[in-house]
Amino acid sequence: MRIGEVAEKAGVGVETIRFYERKGLIEQPRKPADGGYRSYSSETVNRVRFVREAQCLGFSLNEIEELLTLRADPETDCADVRERAQAKLDEVKDKIARLAGIQSALENLIQECRGDGPASSCCPILDALDTDDKESMT
Amino acid sequence: MRIGEVAEKAGVGVETIRFYERKGLIEQPRKPADGGYRSYSSETVNRVRFVREAQCLGFSLNEIEELLTLRADPETDCADVRERAQAKLDEVKDKIARLAGIQSALENLIQECRGDGPASSCCPILDALDTDDKESMT
DNA sequence: CTAGTGTCCGTAGCTAGGTACGGAGTCAAG
DNA sequence: CTTGACTCCGTACCTAGCTACGGACACTAG
């Protein structure tokens, strides 16, 4: 599969694929036999999609690389992989918990803003989140 | 409260507060009476903390402003607020769902990497996430 | 053989989100 | 009334993550 096809299937530009390649986020597919064109496997499409996905969720490209290198590297000791995976898992759980806080703040807001009149002093998104601060300030 | 105190309590630099002020993310506290110094309420500290928090979770500053302006703007119609809050709520739920996908991929990975030997071909973080793609490709 | 499309590479430019600099003013303590 | 800590403002600079440019090469169809 050539670069244009990968880019299209992953929903990004060709330049982005080249950029990710330089960053080491996807395989380096030098194939001088094939006229000097890059040739990718379909796994690359999934990798690129995963990168975009993880970016939306607040991971940097470096963190995403860490996530991706958790997989099959035959040289790596399994205990090490497990340890890094656990660290990432903790991060992910923390993100979920904090998003859940925002979620319930928004739900409260929607509950409280039932009427059609002026919003006056209802709509306390920060107030809803302040409780966190108060807990951590005792 | 002056800018340095806000910055310290929120755990950011003074320049960052000024930057957020320029962006309209926090109140504009021009107080020429007080020697020309900015004077902030303690709410600003919470706002700044919320901004940093939300950034970690993948929201841009523009999106964060949208979240923050959901609160008490006496001119705003409550129905409009509710609508925007619902849209944000959908985004947040979606993020949580996608993080949950990564979470279970990591949990699988940790399960499968029980041994101490070489990692060989276990550790399928992408494989675990591929299932998503397959569902959306039917 | 030629035109068109896709790819190669390096380098330059762009947006978001800060971060640092430098010269001047404010204020409290000594 | 000077010293030191803090603040003012504007501008310049920086990193991350793309995105565009431009000239050369490959491959396909006509």
XYZ file of C-alpha atoms (C1' of nucleotides) in Angstrom:
336
model
C 0.000 0.000 0.000
C 1.462 3.364 -0.935
C 1.483 6.536 1.103
C -1.505 8.182 -0.556
C -3.749 5.211 0.102
C -2.694 5.001 3.751
C -3.319 8.709 4.176
C -6.757 8.483 2.644
C -7.819 5.432 4.659
C -6.589 6.987 7.876
C -8.209 10.308 7.052
C -5.052 12.429 7.169
C -2.776 14.126 4.638
C 0.201 12.504 2.948
C 2.517 14.957 4.701
C 1.223 13.822 8.060
C 2.229 10.239 7.318
C 5.724 11.379 6.392
C 5.823 13.460 9.556
C 4.811 10.506 11.745
C 7.415 8.382 10.024
C 10.135 10.898 10.881
C 8.897 10.905 14.466
C 9.137 7.130 14.606
C 5.422 6.666 15.249
C 4.990 4.324 12.302
C 7.210 1.797 10.554
C 10.070 2.942 8.299
C 9.217 1.216 5.020
C 12.185 2.002 2.765
C 11.687 -0.153 -0.355
C 14.310 0.849 -2.947
C 13.235 -2.156 -5.046
C 9.805 -0.702 -5.699
C 10.983 2.383 -7.515
C 11.942 4.008 -4.248
C 8.374 4.324 -3.005
C 7.249 3.655 0.554
C 5.163 0.535 0.923
C 2.981 0.131 4.007
C 1.000 -2.668 5.552
C -2.623 -2.132 6.540
C -1.527 -2.099 10.183
C -0.097 1.332 9.547
C -3.565 2.666 8.863
C -4.666 1.444 12.292
C -1.602 2.930 13.929
C -2.271 6.316 12.358
C -5.916 6.174 13.381
C -4.884 5.285 16.893
C -2.518 8.259 16.976
C -5.294 10.690 16.000
C -7.670 9.097 18.475
C -5.219 9.296 21.355
C -4.400 12.907 20.521
C -8.024 13.918 20.968
C -7.866 12.352 24.376
C -5.004 14.556 25.513
C -1.959 12.367 24.846
C 1.098 13.963 23.246
C 2.883 12.246 20.366
C 5.619 11.155 22.778
C 3.098 9.561 25.105
C 1.422 7.890 22.163
C 4.742 6.447 21.099
C 5.093 5.014 24.602
C 1.662 3.462 24.285
C 2.495 1.995 20.904
C 5.865 0.561 21.903
C 4.130 -1.427 24.593
C 3.390 -3.976 21.962
C 5.465 -6.836 20.625
C 9.107 -5.884 20.832
C 10.719 -9.329 21.109
C 13.732 -7.890 22.896
C 11.676 -6.444 25.697
C 11.149 -8.159 28.984
C 7.512 -8.812 29.709
C 7.745 -7.544 33.285
C 8.925 -4.193 31.972
C 6.071 -3.990 29.500
C 3.636 -4.815 32.266
C 5.042 -2.082 34.444
C 4.797 0.587 31.760
C 1.328 -0.575 30.823
C 0.260 -0.257 34.428
C 1.584 3.312 34.583
C -0.349 4.212 31.439
C -3.412 2.491 32.820
C -3.235 4.669 35.914
C -3.039 7.782 33.742
C -6.014 6.652 31.695
C -8.089 5.905 34.780
C -7.249 9.314 36.159
C -8.333 11.009 32.946
C -11.597 9.084 32.993
C -12.247 10.098 36.580
C -11.639 13.747 35.833
C -13.835 13.631 32.747
C -16.510 12.013 34.876
C -16.283 15.069 37.140
C -16.884 17.365 34.196
C -19.652 15.076 33.005
C -21.598 15.300 36.234
C -21.028 19.052 36.410
C -22.585 19.346 32.961
C -25.437 17.065 33.948
C -26.149 19.191 37.009
C -26.051 22.277 34.841
C -28.559 20.799 32.444
C -30.787 19.749 35.338
C -30.725 23.189 36.905
C -31.273 25.038 33.629
C -34.695 23.606 32.995
C -36.627 26.817 32.432
C -36.750 29.032 29.374
C -36.178 32.328 31.154
C -32.912 34.187 31.740
C -30.096 32.068 33.108
C -29.524 34.365 36.103
C -27.226 32.710 38.598
C -27.907 29.097 37.788
C -25.432 27.168 35.633
C -22.624 26.537 38.097
C -20.087 24.536 36.121
C -17.188 25.831 38.124
C -19.121 25.627 41.378
C -19.769 21.984 40.622
C -16.078 21.444 40.156
C -15.030 23.534 43.131
C -15.906 20.658 45.424
C -12.767 18.913 44.149
C -10.656 21.835 45.211
C -12.206 21.995 48.628
C -11.475 18.347 49.237
C -7.831 18.764 48.328
C -7.465 21.868 50.491
C -8.411 20.571 53.906
C -5.291 38.999 45.460
C -2.446 39.985 43.149
C -1.207 38.146 40.087
C 1.711 36.422 41.767
C -0.487 34.889 44.435
C -3.021 33.648 41.895
C -0.226 32.129 39.825
C 1.288 30.380 42.809
C -2.026 29.007 44.078
C -2.979 27.780 40.638
C 0.457 26.293 40.055
C 1.302 28.251 36.918
C 3.584 31.144 35.992
C 2.640 34.821 36.196
C 2.986 35.122 32.435
C 0.438 32.367 31.960
C -2.148 34.339 33.944
C -1.533 37.377 31.753
C -1.795 35.157 28.701
C -5.147 33.721 29.813
C -6.375 37.213 30.545
C -5.530 38.323 27.017
C -7.372 35.251 25.714
C -10.430 36.159 27.765
C -10.328 32.959 29.799
C -10.311 34.843 33.095
C -11.765 38.123 34.295
C -10.212 41.446 33.218
C -9.410 43.048 36.577
C -8.140 46.484 35.683
C -7.872 48.355 39.000
C -6.142 51.711 38.351
C -7.001 52.772 41.920
C -4.730 50.155 43.398
C -1.511 51.497 41.935
C -2.355 49.997 38.564
C -2.038 46.409 39.762
C -4.419 43.613 38.794
C -6.590 42.408 41.627
C -8.225 38.979 41.394
C -10.873 37.114 43.328
C -10.189 33.593 44.525
C -12.559 32.312 41.856
C -9.848 33.084 39.326
C -7.611 30.478 40.928
C -10.304 27.875 40.371
C -10.806 29.006 36.818
C -7.111 28.695 36.054
C -6.972 25.270 37.659
C -9.958 24.214 35.619
C -8.247 25.397 32.447
C -5.143 23.290 33.135
C -7.280 20.315 34.094
C -9.361 20.506 30.960
C -6.282 20.892 28.785
C -4.903 17.592 30.050
C -8.147 16.027 28.959
C -7.755 17.134 25.371
C -9.788 20.361 25.271
C -8.349 23.363 23.449
C -8.429 26.797 25.050
C -11.320 27.744 22.777
C -13.322 24.729 23.888
C -12.506 25.501 27.495
C -13.789 29.012 27.029
C -17.019 27.525 25.718
C -17.247 25.353 28.800
C -16.608 28.284 31.083
C -19.065 30.634 29.425
C -21.815 28.122 30.096
C -22.120 29.604 33.533
C -24.039 32.598 34.787
C -24.283 35.124 32.017
C -27.471 36.947 33.017
C -28.133 37.944 29.417
C -28.152 34.391 28.163
C -31.240 32.379 27.645
C -31.344 29.237 29.723
C -32.475 27.082 26.817
C -29.397 28.086 24.868
C -27.134 27.255 27.782
C -28.793 23.888 28.132
C -28.266 23.153 24.469
C -24.583 23.997 24.517
C -24.115 22.071 27.737
C -25.712 19.048 26.126
C -23.337 19.267 23.179
C -20.347 19.424 25.520
C -21.771 16.573 27.540
C -21.910 14.441 24.405
C -18.269 15.232 23.665
C -17.267 14.337 27.190
C -19.162 11.056 27.124
C -17.498 10.204 23.840
C -14.042 10.902 25.265
C -14.805 8.720 28.254
C -15.954 5.890 26.020
C -12.805 6.064 23.941
C -10.590 6.193 26.993
C -12.456 3.180 28.309
C -11.433 1.398 25.117
C -7.789 2.192 25.770
C -8.248 1.215 29.382
C -9.480 -2.254 28.575
C -6.779 -2.687 25.935
C -4.189 -1.924 28.592
C -5.871 -4.252 31.055
C -5.784 -7.053 28.491
C -2.165 -6.323 27.846
C -1.339 -6.548 31.523
C -3.310 -9.778 31.801
C -1.527 -11.359 28.878
C 1.921 -10.198 29.934
C 1.981 -12.200 33.122
C 5.272 -14.006 32.686
C 8.818 -12.739 33.176
C 10.203 -14.029 29.889
C 10.556 -12.219 26.575
C 7.446 -10.446 25.421
C 7.394 -12.242 22.043
C 4.119 -11.625 20.275
C 1.903 -10.896 23.245
C 1.077 -7.271 24.100
C -1.561 -6.492 21.506
C -2.554 -2.939 22.331
C -3.402 -2.159 18.764
C -4.995 -5.561 18.192
C -7.255 -4.862 21.149
C -8.273 -1.583 19.573
C -8.606 -2.987 16.060
C -11.964 -4.408 17.023
C -13.329 -0.855 16.999
C -12.190 -0.407 13.432
C -13.712 -3.661 12.327
C -17.075 -2.697 13.767
C -17.033 0.579 11.850
C -15.978 -1.104 8.619
C -18.830 -3.491 8.050
C 7.167 9.806 -26.562
C 4.486 12.771 -23.837
C 1.212 14.131 -20.491
C -0.673 13.276 -15.986
C -0.592 11.589 -11.499
C 1.768 10.179 -7.593
C 5.871 10.109 -5.038
C 10.520 11.502 -3.501
C 13.199 14.808 -0.373
C 14.460 18.921 2.149
C 13.154 23.091 3.915
C 10.085 26.804 5.066
C 5.887 28.434 7.099
C 1.917 28.154 10.207
C -1.217 27.799 14.646
C -1.651 26.920 19.520
C -0.027 27.654 23.813
C 2.901 29.369 26.343
C 7.718 31.543 28.212
C 11.279 35.005 28.566
C 13.093 39.805 28.325
C 13.698 44.510 29.463
C 12.872 48.902 31.006
C 9.734 51.455 34.034
C 6.506 52.122 37.990
C 4.730 50.764 43.005
C 5.285 49.878 47.557
C 6.942 48.196 52.209
C 10.873 47.815 55.152
C 15.054 49.488 56.884
C 15.282 57.783 50.535
C 17.275 53.723 48.963
C 16.877 48.846 48.312
C 14.421 44.777 46.972
C 10.344 42.369 45.666
C 6.617 42.709 42.849
C 4.119 44.359 38.920
C 3.302 46.850 34.563
C 3.405 46.449 29.289
C 4.836 45.151 24.723
C 7.444 42.297 22.020
C 10.245 38.451 20.938
C 11.112 33.790 21.272
C 10.112 28.809 21.885
C 8.052 23.810 21.300
C 4.648 20.736 19.346
C 2.365 19.312 15.552
C 1.453 19.800 11.401
C 1.092 21.880 6.288
C 2.743 23.766 2.085
C 6.326 24.404 -1.609
C 9.189 23.125 -5.284
C 12.052 20.637 -8.213
C 13.134 15.813 -9.556
C 11.952 11.003 -10.428
C 8.615 6.844 -11.486
C 4.972 4.798 -13.548
C 0.619 4.600 -16.499
C -2.318 5.666 -20.382
C -2.826 7.440 -24.766
